[in-house]
Amino acid sequence: MADPVRVGILISGRGSNMASLVDASMAADSPYRVVRVLSNVEDAGGLAIATAAGVPIWARSHKGLKRAEFDALIDAELRAADVELVALAGYMRLLSPEFIAGWEGRILNIHPSLLPLYKGLDTHARAIAAGDAEAGCSVHVVTPELDDGPVIAQARVAIRPGDTPGSLADRVLVEEHKLYATALADYARRLR
Ligand code: GAR
């Protein structure tokens, strides 16, 4: 079997998607291995989860730095760790065009909507307000436009009468965890 693809995960918060990716990577036949978790939020909850799972972390606030300057620090850390594929998992910051160009076709993101619907924030509230019958999540390749790159996987979740953005988010998140692990593994296999 080929060596597992070396993955770096970027987070900004609780890191539940990151945790599910790390969990899935523990399988003996996983085509990827998580070698770094990086965050722009120094006390992001997910950092403790990564450390407990034995994954080295890097965290630094972006405050006071220009976007391209901060992204150059992330880039240096990823390259020092020989990362081959970057997974955004609740990374709530736009990446600079320079960073994205340097990792063309090698950054994936999970977004909590059925793209191309509801790019940006408050996806579940917008789906409910629009009277949609279903919501969901998408994994896509990152390109310079926000939430815009080619979609490689999607999961659908029915919107129920009385759903709030919170109740819907809870059910979509369950699907995110499954979808992202499968999509990242499929994508990693194709890189080898
Ligand atoms: C997830 O629902 C993810 O899809 C979303 O943030 C949440 C992070 O949760 N991402 C975005 O909205 C990106 N635009 P997590 O930290 O528990 O994985």
Coordinates of C-alpha atoms and ligand atoms in Angstrom, one line a residue:
M1 CA 0.0 0.0 0.0
A2 CA 1.2 3.5 -0.8
D3 CA 2.2 5.8 2.1
P4 CA -0.8 7.6 3.6
V5 CA -1.2 11.2 2.2
R6 CA 0.0 13.7 4.8
V7 CA -2.9 15.9 5.8
G8 CA -2.9 19.2 7.7
I9 CA -6.2 20.4 9.2
L10 CA -7.1 24.1 9.8
I11 CA -9.6 24.9 12.5
S12 CA -11.0 27.9 14.3
G13 CA -13.3 26.4 16.9
R14 CA -14.6 23.3 18.6
G15 CA -13.1 21.0 15.9
S16 CA -15.8 18.3 15.7
N17 CA -15.1 17.7 12.0
M18 CA -11.4 17.6 12.6
A19 CA -11.9 15.0 15.4
S20 CA -13.9 12.8 13.1
L21 CA -11.3 13.1 10.4
V22 CA -8.6 12.1 12.9
D23 CA -10.7 9.2 14.1
A24 CA -11.2 7.9 10.6
S25 CA -7.5 8.2 9.9
M26 CA -6.8 5.7 12.7
A27 CA -8.2 2.8 10.6
A28 CA -5.4 0.5 9.3
D29 CA -6.4 1.0 5.7
S30 CA -6.8 4.8 5.9
P31 CA -5.3 6.5 2.8
Y32 CA -4.4 9.6 4.8
R33 CA -2.8 10.6 8.1
V34 CA -3.3 13.8 10.0
V35 CA 0.1 15.2 10.8
R36 CA -0.8 18.7 12.0
V37 CA -3.7 20.7 13.3
L38 CA -3.4 24.4 12.9
S39 CA -5.6 27.2 14.3
N40 CA -5.9 31.0 14.0
V41 CA -7.6 30.9 17.4
E42 CA -5.1 30.2 20.2
D43 CA -7.8 28.7 22.6
A44 CA -9.8 26.9 20.0
G45 CA -11.5 23.9 21.6
G46 CA -10.4 21.5 18.9
L47 CA -6.7 22.0 19.9
A48 CA -7.1 20.0 23.1
I49 CA -8.8 17.2 21.1
A50 CA -6.0 17.0 18.6
T51 CA -3.4 17.0 21.4
A52 CA -5.2 14.2 23.2
A53 CA -5.2 12.2 19.9
G54 CA -1.5 12.7 19.6
V55 CA -1.5 15.1 16.6
P56 CA 0.9 18.0 16.9
I57 CA -0.7 21.4 16.9
W58 CA 0.2 24.9 15.9
A59 CA -1.8 27.9 17.0
R60 CA -1.3 31.6 16.5
S61 CA -3.8 34.5 16.4
H62 CA -4.0 36.3 13.1
K63 CA -4.6 39.6 14.9
G64 CA -2.2 42.4 13.9
L65 CA -1.0 40.6 10.8
K66 CA -2.1 41.2 7.2
R67 CA -3.9 38.2 5.7
A68 CA -1.1 37.2 3.4
E69 CA 1.5 37.5 6.2
F70 CA -0.5 35.2 8.4
D71 CA -1.2 32.8 5.6
A72 CA 2.6 32.7 4.9
L73 CA 3.1 31.5 8.5
I74 CA 0.6 28.7 8.0
D75 CA 2.1 27.8 4.7
A76 CA 5.6 27.5 6.3
E77 CA 4.3 25.3 9.1
L78 CA 2.4 23.0 6.6
R79 CA 5.5 22.7 4.4
A80 CA 7.8 22.0 7.4
A81 CA 5.5 19.1 8.3
D82 CA 5.6 17.8 4.7
V83 CA 1.8 18.2 4.4
E84 CA 0.4 17.2 1.0
L85 CA -3.3 18.0 1.4
V86 CA -5.0 20.7 3.5
A87 CA -8.5 20.1 5.0
L88 CA -10.4 23.2 6.3
A89 CA -12.7 22.1 9.1
G90 CA -14.6 25.1 10.6
Y91 CA -11.7 27.4 9.6
M92 CA -13.6 30.7 9.7
R93 CA -11.2 32.9 7.9
L94 CA -10.7 33.6 4.2
L95 CA -7.4 32.4 2.8
S96 CA -5.3 34.7 0.7
P97 CA -5.1 34.2 -3.1
E98 CA -1.4 33.6 -2.7
F99 CA -1.9 30.7 -0.3
I100 CA -4.6 29.1 -2.4
A101 CA -2.4 29.4 -5.5
G102 CA 0.4 27.6 -3.7
W103 CA -1.9 24.7 -2.8
E104 CA -3.9 24.5 -6.0
G105 CA -6.2 21.4 -6.0
R106 CA -4.9 20.5 -2.5
I107 CA -7.3 22.3 -0.2
L108 CA -10.7 20.8 0.7
N109 CA -13.4 22.5 2.7
I110 CA -16.7 21.4 4.3
H111 CA -19.5 23.9 4.1
P112 CA -22.9 23.4 5.9
S113 CA -25.2 23.9 2.9
L114 CA -26.1 22.3 -0.4
L115 CA -23.7 24.4 -2.5
P116 CA -24.1 26.4 -4.7
L117 CA -26.9 27.4 -2.3
Y118 CA -26.0 29.6 0.7
K119 CA -22.4 30.4 0.5
G120 CA -21.0 32.3 3.5
L121 CA -22.6 32.4 7.0
D122 CA -26.0 31.5 8.6
T123 CA -26.6 28.8 6.1
H124 CA -29.3 26.9 8.1
A125 CA -31.3 30.0 9.0
R126 CA -31.3 31.0 5.4
A127 CA -32.5 27.6 4.2
I128 CA -35.3 27.6 6.8
A129 CA -36.3 31.2 5.9
A130 CA -36.5 30.2 2.2
G131 CA -38.9 27.4 3.0
D132 CA -36.5 24.8 1.6
A133 CA -37.5 21.1 2.0
E134 CA -33.9 20.1 2.6
A135 CA -30.6 21.3 3.8
G136 CA -27.2 19.5 3.9
C137 CA -23.5 19.9 3.6
S138 CA -20.9 19.9 0.8
V139 CA -17.2 19.1 0.5
H140 CA -15.5 21.1 -2.2
V141 CA -12.1 21.9 -3.5
V142 CA -11.1 25.4 -2.4
T143 CA -10.6 28.1 -5.1
P144 CA -10.1 31.9 -4.6
E145 CA -13.9 32.6 -4.6
L146 CA -15.6 31.9 -1.2
D147 CA -17.3 28.5 -1.0
D148 CA -17.1 28.2 -4.8
G149 CA -14.8 25.4 -5.9
P150 CA -15.9 22.1 -7.4
V151 CA -18.1 20.1 -5.1
I152 CA -16.8 16.5 -4.6
A153 CA -19.5 15.2 -2.2
Q154 CA -22.8 16.2 -0.7
A155 CA -25.2 14.9 1.9
R156 CA -28.9 15.9 2.2
V157 CA -30.9 16.3 5.4
A158 CA -34.7 16.9 5.4
I159 CA -35.9 20.1 7.1
R160 CA -38.6 19.3 9.6
P161 CA -41.5 21.5 10.6
G162 CA -40.5 23.5 13.7
D163 CA -36.7 23.2 12.9
T164 CA -34.6 26.0 14.3
P165 CA -31.1 26.8 12.9
G166 CA -29.7 25.0 15.9
S167 CA -31.8 21.8 15.6
L168 CA -31.1 21.6 11.9
A169 CA -27.3 22.3 12.4
D170 CA -27.2 19.4 14.9
R171 CA -28.6 16.9 12.3
V172 CA -26.5 18.3 9.5
L173 CA -23.3 18.0 11.6
V174 CA -23.9 14.3 12.0
E175 CA -23.8 14.0 8.2
E176 CA -20.8 16.3 8.0
H177 CA -18.7 14.0 10.1
K178 CA -19.5 11.0 7.9
L179 CA -19.3 12.9 4.6
Y180 CA -16.0 14.6 5.2
A181 CA -14.1 11.5 6.3
T182 CA -15.3 9.6 3.2
A183 CA -14.6 12.5 0.8
L184 CA -11.2 13.2 2.2
A185 CA -10.2 9.5 2.0
D186 CA -11.5 9.3 -1.7
Y187 CA -9.6 12.4 -2.6
A188 CA -6.4 11.2 -0.9
R189 CA -6.6 7.9 -2.8
R190 CA -6.7 9.8 -6.0
L191 CA -3.5 11.7 -5.2
R192 CA -1.5 8.5 -5.0
Ligands
GAR1 C1 -19.2 23.1 10.7 O1 -20.6 23.0 10.7 C2 -18.7 23.5 9.4 O2 -19.4 22.9 8.3 C3 -18.8 25.0 9.4 O3 -18.5 25.3 10.7 C4 -18.8 24.2 11.6 C5 -17.5 23.9 12.3 O4 -17.8 22.9 13.3 N1 -18.0 25.6 8.4 C6 -18.3 26.7 7.8 O5 -19.3 27.4 8.1 C7 -17.3 27.2 6.9 N2 -17.8 28.3 6.0 P1 -16.6 22.1 13.9 O6 -15.5 23.0 14.4 O7 -17.2 21.3 15.1 O8 -16.1 21.2 12.9

